[in-house]
Amino acid sequence: MIGHREISRDVPPFVIAELSGNHSQSLETARVMVKAAAESGAHAIKLQTYTADSMTLDVMEAGFVIEETDSLWHGASLYSLYKKAATPYEWHSELFDYAKSLGMLAFSSPFDESAVDFLDELNVPCFKIASFELTDIPLIKKAASKGKPLIMSTGMASLSEIELAVETARTAGCNDIILLKCTSTYPAEPINTNLTTIPHLREAFGCEVGLSDHTGGIGAAVASVALGASVIEKHFVLDRNGGGVDAAFSLEPQELTSLVTETERAWQALGQVKYGGTVAEDKAKQYRRSIYVSQDIQPGEPLSPENLKIVRPAFGLAPKHWDSVLHKKATRFISKGTALSWEHIGE
């Protein structure tokens, strides 16, 4: 459970709208985002709780500047990027309360131990560990010690690194763990998403599993439900063309609505192993084929392909009896359009 919400494959997927830094340092924009997420049907909003100083050092040395030319943030220093993307601590209480007033859960990702204490004082229902922090074992130990559910993105972590994170959380007192399959590229390509890892994660660690999705659109998220994802996290923005540090791989409100709708449909469609049709299909069975009289047949006349035909609907003898009735003789006059039955057939 997270708050009042059950997290399992027995209920529709839990959809989290990640605000990240797409508020562009505007509290009013952040409030509008929260409202739009609620109107889109999201079950929760998530913030990120850090300052530039808690994330990195204010230097321009090698390693502190993003050098990947294919990065959305090429050339920016880590410090300037985190300063631009940070959600001010003083906003948290207001945004959490607003989300709750709209019927959503609200929580955040702490990025250092003091952020864990800060969020705990705000009575968040759970903590989320970001994929890059999965190897920050002291942070996981601190968050797990609060006795609340822990959601952890796995990102590029190896199986042994995930195992250490999970063991740390459990040893520290947290048994309610959700692992999110995650590809730590921004945006991520579907070919690198490897959703088939989801059932393996569930089996390996005996916990609920979901997807933190950075691909475009909702296809990967919907597909993940078929593989057992019970949580879906997606970055959210009001308008991709309006800016926001993560706008390029974030969903707009109408897309978030589709995500909630289609992941629930995917969950509903899973059902159970079943053959023979459902109760809802019973009436449709009449539109199968059966044997009908295609020409008037006189008493004693042989039944043949000239006076019988396999057609829809299915009120006559089933087609499997075709060979058995051919060349038998009619016991009475049978008019064209009659559904053939055994009482019409003699030797």
Short mmCIF file of N, CA, C and O in Angstrom, two decimals, residues 46-136:
data_model
loop_
_atom_site.label_atom_id
_atom_site.label_comp_id
_atom_site.label_asym_id
_atom_site.label_seq_id
_atom_site.Cartn_x
_atom_site.Cartn_y
_atom_site.Cartn_z
N LYS A 46 4.77 13.51 -8.17
CA LYS A 46 6.05 13.35 -7.49
C LYS A 46 6.94 14.54 -7.77
O LYS A 46 7.00 15.03 -8.90
N LEU A 47 7.61 15.00 -6.73
CA LEU A 47 8.61 16.07 -6.86
C LEU A 47 10.00 15.47 -6.70
O LEU A 47 10.17 14.27 -6.50
N GLN A 48 11.00 16.34 -6.81
CA GLN A 48 12.38 15.95 -6.52
C GLN A 48 12.90 16.94 -5.49
O GLN A 48 12.80 18.16 -5.68
N THR A 49 13.44 16.40 -4.42
CA THR A 49 13.83 17.24 -3.28
C THR A 49 15.35 17.31 -3.17
O THR A 49 15.99 16.38 -2.69
N TYR A 50 15.88 18.43 -3.64
CA TYR A 50 17.32 18.65 -3.57
C TYR A 50 17.61 20.13 -3.77
O TYR A 50 16.74 20.92 -4.17
N THR A 51 18.82 20.51 -3.49
CA THR A 51 19.35 21.82 -3.88
C THR A 51 20.58 21.55 -4.74
O THR A 51 21.11 20.43 -4.74
N ALA A 52 21.02 22.55 -5.46
CA ALA A 52 22.23 22.37 -6.27
C ALA A 52 23.40 21.97 -5.38
O ALA A 52 24.23 21.13 -5.76
N ASP A 53 23.46 22.52 -4.18
CA ASP A 53 24.57 22.22 -3.27
C ASP A 53 24.49 20.80 -2.71
O ASP A 53 25.52 20.22 -2.36
N SER A 54 23.29 20.26 -2.59
CA SER A 54 23.19 18.88 -2.08
C SER A 54 23.44 17.86 -3.17
O SER A 54 23.63 16.68 -2.88
N MET A 55 23.47 18.32 -4.42
CA MET A 55 23.66 17.42 -5.55
C MET A 55 25.09 17.36 -6.05
O MET A 55 25.57 16.30 -6.46
N THR A 56 25.78 18.50 -6.04
CA THR A 56 27.09 18.54 -6.68
C THR A 56 27.91 19.71 -6.14
O THR A 56 27.50 20.38 -5.17
N LEU A 57 29.05 19.99 -6.77
CA LEU A 57 29.90 21.11 -6.40
C LEU A 57 29.81 22.20 -7.46
O LEU A 57 29.66 21.92 -8.65
N ASP A 58 29.93 23.43 -7.04
CA ASP A 58 29.85 24.56 -7.96
C ASP A 58 31.22 24.82 -8.58
O ASP A 58 31.92 25.78 -8.24
N VAL A 59 31.60 23.91 -9.49
CA VAL A 59 32.88 24.03 -10.19
C VAL A 59 32.66 23.71 -11.66
O VAL A 59 31.67 23.09 -12.04
N MET A 60 33.63 24.13 -12.47
CA MET A 60 33.55 23.87 -13.91
C MET A 60 34.63 22.90 -14.36
O MET A 60 35.03 22.88 -15.52
N GLU A 61 35.11 22.10 -13.42
CA GLU A 61 36.16 21.15 -13.73
C GLU A 61 35.60 19.98 -14.56
O GLU A 61 34.38 19.78 -14.64
N ALA A 62 36.50 19.23 -15.17
CA ALA A 62 36.09 18.05 -15.95
C ALA A 62 35.28 17.11 -15.07
O ALA A 62 35.62 16.86 -13.91
N GLY A 63 34.21 16.63 -15.62
CA GLY A 63 33.32 15.75 -14.88
C GLY A 63 32.14 16.48 -14.29
O GLY A 63 31.11 15.87 -13.99
N PHE A 64 32.27 17.78 -14.11
CA PHE A 64 31.18 18.59 -13.56
C PHE A 64 30.43 19.36 -14.65
O PHE A 64 29.54 20.15 -14.36
N VAL A 65 30.82 19.11 -15.90
CA VAL A 65 30.16 19.73 -17.06
C VAL A 65 29.69 18.60 -17.97
O VAL A 65 30.42 17.63 -18.21
N ILE A 66 28.47 18.70 -18.48
CA ILE A 66 27.92 17.65 -19.33
C ILE A 66 28.55 17.74 -20.72
O ILE A 66 28.37 18.72 -21.44
N GLU A 67 29.33 16.71 -21.05
CA GLU A 67 30.11 16.74 -22.29
C GLU A 67 29.47 15.96 -23.43
O GLU A 67 29.86 16.12 -24.58
N GLU A 68 28.47 15.08 -23.13
CA GLU A 68 27.84 14.29 -24.18
C GLU A 68 27.13 15.20 -25.18
O GLU A 68 26.21 15.93 -24.81
N THR A 69 27.55 15.13 -26.43
CA THR A 69 26.97 16.03 -27.44
C THR A 69 25.52 15.69 -27.76
O THR A 69 24.79 16.54 -28.28
N ASP A 70 25.10 14.47 -27.47
CA ASP A 70 23.71 14.10 -27.75
C ASP A 70 22.80 14.33 -26.55
O ASP A 70 21.62 13.98 -26.58
N SER A 71 23.35 14.94 -25.49
CA SER A 71 22.55 15.21 -24.31
C SER A 71 21.70 16.46 -24.51
O SER A 71 22.12 17.43 -25.16
N LEU A 72 20.51 16.46 -23.90
CA LEU A 72 19.66 17.66 -23.92
C LEU A 72 20.34 18.83 -23.23
O LEU A 72 20.01 19.98 -23.49
N TRP A 73 21.29 18.50 -22.35
CA TRP A 73 21.91 19.54 -21.51
C TRP A 73 23.40 19.72 -21.81
O TRP A 73 24.18 20.12 -20.94
N HIS A 74 23.81 19.42 -23.04
CA HIS A 74 25.23 19.51 -23.43
C HIS A 74 25.80 20.90 -23.11
O HIS A 74 25.21 21.93 -23.44
N GLY A 75 26.96 20.89 -22.45
CA GLY A 75 27.66 22.14 -22.16
C GLY A 75 27.30 22.77 -20.83
O GLY A 75 28.01 23.67 -20.37
N ALA A 76 26.20 22.34 -20.22
CA ALA A 76 25.79 22.92 -18.94
C ALA A 76 26.58 22.29 -17.80
O ALA A 76 26.94 21.12 -17.84
N SER A 77 26.87 23.10 -16.79
CA SER A 77 27.49 22.53 -15.60
C SER A 77 26.41 21.84 -14.78
O SER A 77 25.23 22.21 -14.83
N LEU A 78 26.81 20.81 -14.06
CA LEU A 78 25.84 20.11 -13.22
C LEU A 78 25.20 21.07 -12.23
O LEU A 78 23.99 21.04 -12.00
N TYR A 79 26.00 21.96 -11.67
CA TYR A 79 25.50 22.88 -10.65
C TYR A 79 24.42 23.80 -11.23
O TYR A 79 23.34 23.97 -10.63
N SER A 80 24.69 24.36 -12.40
CA SER A 80 23.71 25.29 -12.99
C SER A 80 22.43 24.55 -13.39
O SER A 80 21.32 25.09 -13.27
N LEU A 81 22.58 23.33 -13.84
CA LEU A 81 21.41 22.55 -14.25
C LEU A 81 20.54 22.23 -13.04
O LEU A 81 19.31 22.42 -13.08
N TYR A 82 21.16 21.78 -11.94
CA TYR A 82 20.37 21.44 -10.77
C TYR A 82 19.77 22.68 -10.11
O TYR A 82 18.67 22.63 -9.57
N LYS A 83 20.47 23.78 -10.22
CA LYS A 83 19.93 25.03 -9.67
C LYS A 83 18.68 25.44 -10.44
O LYS A 83 17.69 25.90 -9.87
N LYS A 84 18.73 25.24 -11.75
CA LYS A 84 17.60 25.60 -12.61
C LYS A 84 16.42 24.66 -12.41
O LYS A 84 15.25 25.06 -12.49
N ALA A 85 16.70 23.39 -12.14
CA ALA A 85 15.65 22.38 -12.09
C ALA A 85 15.07 22.15 -10.69
O ALA A 85 14.01 21.55 -10.56
N ALA A 86 15.74 22.63 -9.67
CA ALA A 86 15.33 22.32 -8.30
C ALA A 86 13.94 22.86 -7.98
O ALA A 86 13.54 23.93 -8.45
N THR A 87 13.22 22.10 -7.18
CA THR A 87 11.95 22.55 -6.64
C THR A 87 12.20 23.11 -5.25
O THR A 87 12.66 22.37 -4.36
N PRO A 88 11.96 24.40 -5.04
CA PRO A 88 12.24 25.00 -3.72
C PRO A 88 11.57 24.23 -2.58
O PRO A 88 10.42 23.81 -2.71
N TYR A 89 12.28 24.06 -1.50
CA TYR A 89 11.75 23.32 -0.36
C TYR A 89 10.45 23.95 0.16
O TYR A 89 9.54 23.25 0.59
N GLU A 90 10.37 25.28 0.10
CA GLU A 90 9.20 25.96 0.66
C GLU A 90 7.93 25.72 -0.16
O GLU A 90 6.83 26.03 0.29
N TRP A 91 8.07 25.17 -1.36
CA TRP A 91 6.90 24.84 -2.18
C TRP A 91 6.28 23.50 -1.79
O TRP A 91 5.11 23.24 -2.07
N HIS A 92 7.07 22.62 -1.21
CA HIS A 92 6.64 21.23 -1.06
C HIS A 92 5.31 21.07 -0.32
O HIS A 92 4.40 20.38 -0.80
N SER A 93 5.22 21.70 0.83
CA SER A 93 4.02 21.54 1.64
C SER A 93 2.78 22.01 0.88
O SER A 93 1.75 21.34 0.88
N GLU A 94 2.89 23.15 0.24
CA GLU A 94 1.75 23.69 -0.51
C GLU A 94 1.35 22.78 -1.66
O GLU A 94 0.16 22.50 -1.86
N LEU A 95 2.32 22.28 -2.41
CA LEU A 95 2.01 21.42 -3.55
C LEU A 95 1.47 20.06 -3.10
O LEU A 95 0.54 19.52 -3.71
N PHE A 96 2.02 19.54 -2.01
CA PHE A 96 1.52 18.27 -1.49
C PHE A 96 0.07 18.42 -1.03
O PHE A 96 -0.79 17.58 -1.33
N ASP A 97 -0.21 19.50 -0.28
CA ASP A 97 -1.57 19.71 0.22
C ASP A 97 -2.54 19.93 -0.94
O ASP A 97 -3.68 19.45 -0.90
N TYR A 98 -2.08 20.65 -1.96
CA TYR A 98 -2.96 20.90 -3.10
C TYR A 98 -3.27 19.60 -3.83
O TYR A 98 -4.42 19.33 -4.19
N ALA A 99 -2.26 18.78 -4.02
CA ALA A 99 -2.47 17.48 -4.68
C ALA A 99 -3.46 16.63 -3.89
O ALA A 99 -4.37 16.02 -4.47
N LYS A 100 -3.28 16.59 -2.57
CA LYS A 100 -4.18 15.79 -1.75
C LYS A 100 -5.61 16.31 -1.81
O LYS A 100 -6.56 15.53 -1.80
N SER A 101 -5.76 17.63 -1.89
CA SER A 101 -7.11 18.21 -1.99
C SER A 101 -7.80 17.83 -3.29
O SER A 101 -9.02 17.87 -3.40
N LEU A 102 -7.00 17.45 -4.28
CA LEU A 102 -7.53 17.04 -5.58
C LEU A 102 -7.65 15.52 -5.70
O LEU A 102 -7.93 15.00 -6.78
N GLY A 103 -7.41 14.83 -4.60
CA GLY A 103 -7.60 13.38 -4.58
C GLY A 103 -6.39 12.56 -4.96
O GLY A 103 -6.50 11.35 -5.18
N MET A 104 -5.22 13.19 -5.05
CA MET A 104 -4.01 12.46 -5.42
C MET A 104 -3.10 12.27 -4.22
O MET A 104 -3.14 13.04 -3.26
N LEU A 105 -2.24 11.25 -4.31
CA LEU A 105 -1.14 11.12 -3.38
C LEU A 105 0.00 12.02 -3.85
O LEU A 105 0.06 12.39 -5.03
N ALA A 106 0.88 12.39 -2.93
CA ALA A 106 1.99 13.27 -3.29
C ALA A 106 3.22 12.88 -2.48
O ALA A 106 3.13 12.68 -1.26
N PHE A 107 4.33 12.75 -3.16
CA PHE A 107 5.58 12.40 -2.49
C PHE A 107 6.74 12.91 -3.32
O PHE A 107 6.56 13.70 -4.25
N SER A 108 7.95 12.48 -3.00
CA SER A 108 9.12 13.05 -3.67
C SER A 108 10.30 12.09 -3.62
O SER A 108 10.29 11.09 -2.90
N SER A 109 11.31 12.43 -4.40
CA SER A 109 12.60 11.73 -4.35
C SER A 109 13.58 12.56 -3.53
O SER A 109 13.94 13.68 -3.94
N PRO A 110 14.02 12.06 -2.40
CA PRO A 110 15.08 12.76 -1.66
C PRO A 110 16.43 12.40 -2.27
O PRO A 110 16.65 11.27 -2.70
N PHE A 111 17.33 13.38 -2.28
CA PHE A 111 18.65 13.13 -2.88
C PHE A 111 19.78 13.20 -1.85
O PHE A 111 20.93 13.03 -2.20
N ASP A 112 19.43 13.48 -0.62
CA ASP A 112 20.40 13.37 0.46
C ASP A 112 19.64 13.07 1.74
O ASP A 112 18.41 13.12 1.78
N GLU A 113 20.37 12.77 2.80
CA GLU A 113 19.72 12.32 4.02
C GLU A 113 18.88 13.41 4.68
O GLU A 113 17.84 13.13 5.28
N SER A 114 19.30 14.67 4.58
CA SER A 114 18.51 15.75 5.18
C SER A 114 17.17 15.90 4.45
O SER A 114 16.16 16.25 5.06
N ALA A 115 17.16 15.60 3.16
CA ALA A 115 15.90 15.66 2.39
C ALA A 115 14.94 14.56 2.87
O ALA A 115 13.72 14.75 2.86
N VAL A 116 15.48 13.41 3.27
CA VAL A 116 14.63 12.34 3.81
C VAL A 116 13.92 12.84 5.05
O VAL A 116 12.69 12.68 5.21
N ASP A 117 14.66 13.48 5.97
CA ASP A 117 14.06 14.00 7.20
C ASP A 117 13.02 15.08 6.88
O ASP A 117 11.94 15.12 7.49
N PHE A 118 13.34 15.96 5.96
CA PHE A 118 12.43 17.04 5.56
C PHE A 118 11.11 16.45 5.05
O PHE A 118 10.02 16.87 5.45
N LEU A 119 11.19 15.47 4.16
CA LEU A 119 9.99 14.87 3.60
C LEU A 119 9.22 14.07 4.64
O LEU A 119 7.98 14.05 4.64
N ASP A 120 9.94 13.42 5.53
CA ASP A 120 9.28 12.65 6.59
C ASP A 120 8.45 13.56 7.48
O ASP A 120 7.35 13.19 7.91
N GLU A 121 8.97 14.74 7.75
CA GLU A 121 8.23 15.71 8.55
C GLU A 121 6.96 16.18 7.85
O GLU A 121 6.00 16.60 8.50
N LEU A 122 6.94 16.08 6.52
CA LEU A 122 5.74 16.45 5.75
C LEU A 122 4.79 15.27 5.60
O LEU A 122 3.77 15.36 4.92
N ASN A 123 5.16 14.15 6.25
CA ASN A 123 4.30 12.97 6.29
C ASN A 123 4.01 12.40 4.90
O ASN A 123 2.86 12.03 4.60
N VAL A 124 5.04 12.32 4.06
CA VAL A 124 4.85 11.71 2.74
C VAL A 124 4.50 10.24 2.91
O VAL A 124 4.92 9.60 3.89
N PRO A 125 3.73 9.65 2.00
CA PRO A 125 3.33 8.25 2.14
C PRO A 125 4.41 7.25 1.75
O PRO A 125 4.30 6.06 2.04
N CYS A 126 5.44 7.74 1.04
CA CYS A 126 6.52 6.85 0.61
C CYS A 126 7.70 7.71 0.16
O CYS A 126 7.60 8.94 0.08
N PHE A 127 8.81 7.05 -0.14
CA PHE A 127 9.98 7.71 -0.71
C PHE A 127 10.31 7.07 -2.05
O PHE A 127 10.09 5.87 -2.25
N LYS A 128 10.85 7.86 -2.95
CA LYS A 128 11.30 7.33 -4.24
C LYS A 128 12.81 7.57 -4.36
O LYS A 128 13.29 8.70 -4.20
N ILE A 129 13.54 6.52 -4.64
CA ILE A 129 14.98 6.62 -4.87
C ILE A 129 15.22 6.65 -6.37
O ILE A 129 14.82 5.73 -7.09
N ALA A 130 15.85 7.72 -6.85
CA ALA A 130 16.11 7.86 -8.27
C ALA A 130 17.18 6.87 -8.73
O ALA A 130 17.98 6.38 -7.92
N SER A 131 17.19 6.59 -10.03
CA SER A 131 18.08 5.54 -10.54
C SER A 131 19.55 5.84 -10.29
O SER A 131 20.33 4.93 -10.01
N PHE A 132 19.96 7.11 -10.38
CA PHE A 132 21.36 7.45 -10.17
C PHE A 132 21.76 7.33 -8.70
O PHE A 132 22.94 7.26 -8.37
N GLU A 133 20.77 7.32 -7.82
CA GLU A 133 21.03 7.21 -6.38
C GLU A 133 20.89 5.78 -5.87
O GLU A 133 21.01 5.54 -4.66
N LEU A 134 20.64 4.81 -6.74
CA LEU A 134 20.45 3.44 -6.29
C LEU A 134 21.70 2.88 -5.62
O LEU A 134 21.62 1.97 -4.80
N THR A 135 22.85 3.43 -5.96
CA THR A 135 24.10 2.97 -5.34
C THR A 135 24.49 3.81 -4.12
O THR A 135 25.54 3.57 -3.52
N ASP A 136 23.64 4.78 -3.75
CA ASP A 136 23.89 5.58 -2.55
C ASP A 136 23.29 4.82 -1.36
O ASP A 136 22.18 5.08 -0.91
#
